[in-house]
Amino acid sequence: MRKYRIRWAMSFLAPWFIAVIITQANAEVSSKLLDDQYQLGAGDVINIRVFGEEELSLEVRLSDSGVINYPFLGEVKVAGLSASLVEKKIASGLLDGYLVNPSVEVTITQYRSFFVDGEVNTPGSYAYLPGLTINKAVAMASGFTPRASQNKILIKRGQGNEQVTIEADLDTKLYPGDIITVKQSFF
């Protein structure tokens, strides 16, 4: 009897356990892809680690200038670069007379905020998390007001030095720095 209970429990829990593992792996891959494509900007917090060289490791929030002050290298412009390009840039600089074979890792520890305004209950700035959609962002802003139009949502998104305006729906993915405006419904 006990043998059958264990088999039943295993057959019941195994698919759930596998689904949890796959979901977690997909989130990690999605986060890594975002980091590889994501261009750093003002407000992002990055962690720079040089293995075996603790004095060269630091965590810094990018200012509006997009420049960090890095030991031995001085001012390094990182705004507009991906984390992997910053790794290469710092490794290349350290290779030039400072370290024999620098191993540099750059991770984004905190993305810049996104903003929600218009017909939501609590407009404002919110911390970005990978995988956010308009629907989740509106939930973070305490939901729609009674006058909100769920079909008239705009996103202002910075691309390089310019901003583009995108018409969005509730399933549109968000990026750090996005400005979401929920328009008012007329009926």
CSV table of C-alpha atoms in Angstrom, one decimal:
chain,number,residue,atom,x,y,z
A,1,MET,CA,0.0,0.0,0.0
A,2,ARG,CA,2.8,2.4,0.9
A,3,LYS,CA,4.6,1.7,-2.3
A,4,TYR,CA,1.5,2.8,-4.3
A,5,ARG,CA,1.2,6.1,-2.3
A,6,ILE,CA,4.8,6.9,-3.1
A,7,ARG,CA,4.3,6.2,-6.8
A,8,TRP,CA,1.1,8.3,-6.8
A,9,ALA,CA,2.9,11.2,-5.1
A,10,MET,CA,5.8,10.9,-7.6
A,11,SER,CA,3.5,10.8,-10.6
A,12,PHE,CA,1.5,13.8,-9.2
A,13,LEU,CA,4.5,16.0,-8.2
A,14,ALA,CA,7.0,15.2,-11.0
A,15,PRO,CA,5.2,17.2,-13.8
A,16,TRP,CA,4.8,20.2,-11.4
A,17,PHE,CA,8.4,20.0,-10.3
A,18,ILE,CA,9.7,19.8,-13.9
A,19,ALA,CA,7.5,22.8,-14.8
A,20,VAL,CA,9.0,24.9,-12.0
A,21,ILE,CA,12.5,24.0,-13.1
A,22,ILE,CA,11.8,24.9,-16.7
A,23,THR,CA,10.1,28.2,-15.8
A,24,GLN,CA,13.1,29.2,-13.6
A,25,ALA,CA,15.5,28.2,-16.4
A,26,ASN,CA,13.5,30.3,-19.0
A,27,ALA,CA,13.5,33.3,-16.6
A,28,GLU,CA,17.3,33.0,-16.2
A,29,VAL,CA,17.8,32.7,-20.0
A,30,SER,CA,15.4,35.6,-20.6
A,31,SER,CA,17.3,37.8,-18.1
A,32,LYS,CA,20.7,36.9,-19.6
A,33,LEU,CA,19.4,37.7,-23.1
A,34,LEU,CA,18.1,41.0,-21.8
A,35,ASP,CA,21.5,41.8,-20.3
A,36,ASP,CA,23.3,41.0,-23.6
A,37,GLN,CA,21.0,43.2,-25.7
A,38,TYR,CA,20.2,45.8,-23.1
A,39,GLN,CA,22.0,49.1,-23.4
A,40,LEU,CA,23.1,50.7,-20.1
A,41,GLY,CA,21.8,54.1,-19.2
A,42,ALA,CA,21.5,56.6,-16.3
A,43,GLY,CA,20.0,55.0,-13.2
A,44,ASP,CA,21.3,51.4,-13.9
A,45,VAL,CA,23.4,49.8,-11.2
A,46,ILE,CA,26.2,47.6,-12.4
A,47,ASN,CA,28.6,45.3,-10.5
A,48,ILE,CA,32.1,45.0,-12.0
A,49,ARG,CA,34.2,42.0,-10.8
A,50,VAL,CA,37.8,41.3,-11.8
A,51,PHE,CA,38.5,37.8,-10.6
A,52,GLY,CA,41.5,37.7,-8.2
A,53,GLU,CA,41.6,41.5,-7.9
A,54,GLU,CA,39.2,42.6,-5.2
A,55,GLU,CA,40.5,46.2,-5.3
A,56,LEU,CA,39.3,46.4,-9.0
A,57,SER,CA,35.8,45.2,-8.2
A,58,LEU,CA,33.1,47.8,-7.6
A,59,GLU,CA,29.4,48.5,-7.8
A,60,VAL,CA,28.3,51.8,-9.3
A,61,ARG,CA,25.1,53.6,-10.3
A,62,LEU,CA,25.4,55.2,-13.7
A,63,SER,CA,24.9,59.0,-13.7
A,64,ASP,CA,23.4,61.1,-16.4
A,65,SER,CA,26.8,61.4,-18.1
A,66,GLY,CA,27.0,57.6,-18.5
A,67,VAL,CA,30.7,57.6,-17.4
A,68,ILE,CA,32.2,55.7,-14.5
A,69,ASN,CA,35.5,56.3,-12.8
A,70,TYR,CA,37.4,53.0,-12.8
A,71,PRO,CA,40.7,52.3,-11.1
A,72,PHE,CA,43.8,52.6,-13.4
A,73,LEU,CA,41.6,53.4,-16.4
A,74,GLY,CA,40.0,56.7,-15.2
A,75,GLU,CA,36.8,57.7,-16.8
A,76,VAL,CA,35.1,55.0,-18.9
A,77,LYS,CA,32.0,55.7,-20.9
A,78,VAL,CA,29.6,52.8,-20.5
A,79,ALA,CA,26.2,54.4,-21.4
A,80,GLY,CA,24.8,52.9,-24.6
A,81,LEU,CA,26.9,49.7,-24.2
A,82,SER,CA,25.7,46.2,-23.2
A,83,ALA,CA,27.2,44.5,-20.1
A,84,SER,CA,29.2,42.2,-22.3
A,85,LEU,CA,30.7,45.1,-24.2
A,86,VAL,CA,31.6,46.8,-20.9
A,87,GLU,CA,33.4,43.6,-19.8
A,88,LYS,CA,35.4,43.6,-23.0
A,89,LYS,CA,36.2,47.4,-22.7
A,90,ILE,CA,37.5,47.1,-19.2
A,91,ALA,CA,39.4,43.8,-19.8
A,92,SER,CA,41.1,45.4,-22.8
A,93,GLY,CA,42.0,48.5,-20.8
A,94,LEU,CA,43.4,46.3,-17.9
A,95,LEU,CA,45.3,44.2,-20.4
A,96,ASP,CA,47.2,47.3,-21.6
A,97,GLY,CA,49.9,47.3,-19.0
A,98,TYR,CA,48.1,46.4,-15.8
A,99,LEU,CA,47.1,42.7,-15.7
A,100,VAL,CA,48.3,39.7,-17.7
A,101,ASN,CA,45.0,38.0,-18.3
A,102,PRO,CA,42.1,39.9,-16.7
A,103,SER,CA,38.9,38.1,-16.2
A,104,VAL,CA,36.1,40.7,-16.0
A,105,GLU,CA,32.4,40.1,-15.2
A,106,VAL,CA,29.8,42.9,-15.4
A,107,THR,CA,26.3,42.3,-14.1
A,108,ILE,CA,23.3,44.6,-13.9
A,109,THR,CA,22.2,44.5,-10.3
A,110,GLN,CA,19.4,47.0,-10.7
A,111,TYR,CA,17.8,48.3,-13.8
A,112,ARG,CA,16.6,51.9,-14.1
A,113,SER,CA,13.0,52.5,-13.2
A,114,PHE,CA,10.1,52.6,-15.6
A,115,PHE,CA,7.2,55.1,-15.2
A,116,VAL,CA,3.5,54.8,-15.3
A,117,ASP,CA,1.2,57.8,-15.7
A,118,GLY,CA,-2.3,58.7,-16.8
A,119,GLU,CA,-5.4,56.7,-15.7
A,120,VAL,CA,-3.9,54.5,-13.0
A,121,ASN,CA,-4.5,54.6,-9.3
A,122,THR,CA,-0.9,55.2,-8.3
A,123,PRO,CA,1.1,56.8,-11.0
A,124,GLY,CA,4.9,57.0,-10.5
A,125,SER,CA,8.2,55.4,-10.9
A,126,TYR,CA,8.6,51.6,-10.3
A,127,ALA,CA,11.6,49.3,-10.2
A,128,TYR,CA,12.0,47.3,-13.4
A,129,LEU,CA,12.0,43.5,-13.3
A,130,PRO,CA,12.7,41.3,-16.3
A,131,GLY,CA,9.6,39.9,-17.9
A,132,LEU,CA,7.3,42.9,-17.1
A,133,THR,CA,4.3,43.6,-19.3
A,134,ILE,CA,1.9,46.5,-19.3
A,135,ASN,CA,-0.6,44.3,-17.4
A,136,LYS,CA,1.9,43.7,-14.6
A,137,ALA,CA,3.0,47.3,-14.6
A,138,VAL,CA,-0.6,48.5,-14.2
A,139,ALA,CA,-1.0,46.1,-11.3
A,140,MET,CA,2.1,47.6,-9.7
A,141,ALA,CA,0.4,51.0,-10.1
A,142,SER,CA,-2.7,49.7,-8.2
A,143,GLY,CA,-4.8,49.1,-11.3
A,144,PHE,CA,-6.8,51.2,-13.7
A,145,THR,CA,-9.0,54.1,-12.6
A,146,PRO,CA,-12.7,53.8,-13.6
A,147,ARG,CA,-12.1,56.2,-16.5
A,148,ALA,CA,-9.1,54.3,-18.0
A,149,SER,CA,-9.1,53.0,-21.5
A,150,GLN,CA,-7.5,49.6,-21.6
A,151,ASN,CA,-7.2,49.9,-25.4
A,152,LYS,CA,-5.4,53.3,-25.5
A,153,ILE,CA,-2.0,52.8,-23.9
A,154,LEU,CA,1.2,54.4,-25.2
A,155,ILE,CA,4.8,53.7,-24.4
A,156,LYS,CA,7.6,56.2,-24.8
A,157,ARG,CA,10.8,54.3,-25.3
A,158,GLY,CA,14.3,55.6,-25.6
A,159,GLN,CA,16.4,54.2,-28.5
A,160,GLY,CA,19.8,55.7,-28.5
A,161,ASN,CA,19.4,59.5,-28.4
A,162,GLU,CA,15.8,59.6,-29.6
A,163,GLN,CA,12.5,58.5,-28.2
A,164,VAL,CA,9.8,56.6,-30.0
A,165,THR,CA,6.2,56.3,-29.1
A,166,ILE,CA,4.6,52.9,-29.4
A,167,GLU,CA,0.9,51.9,-29.2
A,168,ALA,CA,0.7,49.0,-26.7
A,169,ASP,CA,-1.7,46.5,-25.4
A,170,LEU,CA,-1.8,44.7,-22.0
A,171,ASP,CA,0.7,42.0,-23.2
A,172,THR,CA,3.3,44.3,-24.5
A,173,LYS,CA,6.7,43.7,-22.9
A,174,LEU,CA,8.4,46.6,-21.0
A,175,TYR,CA,12.0,47.7,-20.9
A,176,PRO,CA,13.8,49.8,-18.3
A,177,GLY,CA,13.2,53.5,-18.7
A,178,ASP,CA,9.9,53.1,-20.5
A,179,ILE,CA,7.2,55.7,-19.9
A,180,ILE,CA,3.7,54.2,-20.0
A,181,THR,CA,0.7,56.5,-20.4
A,182,VAL,CA,-2.8,55.1,-19.9
A,183,LYS,CA,-5.3,57.3,-21.8
A,184,GLN,CA,-8.8,58.2,-20.6
A,185,SER,CA,-11.8,56.4,-22.1
A,186,PHE,CA,-14.6,58.6,-23.4
A,187,PHE,CA,-17.4,56.2,-22.7
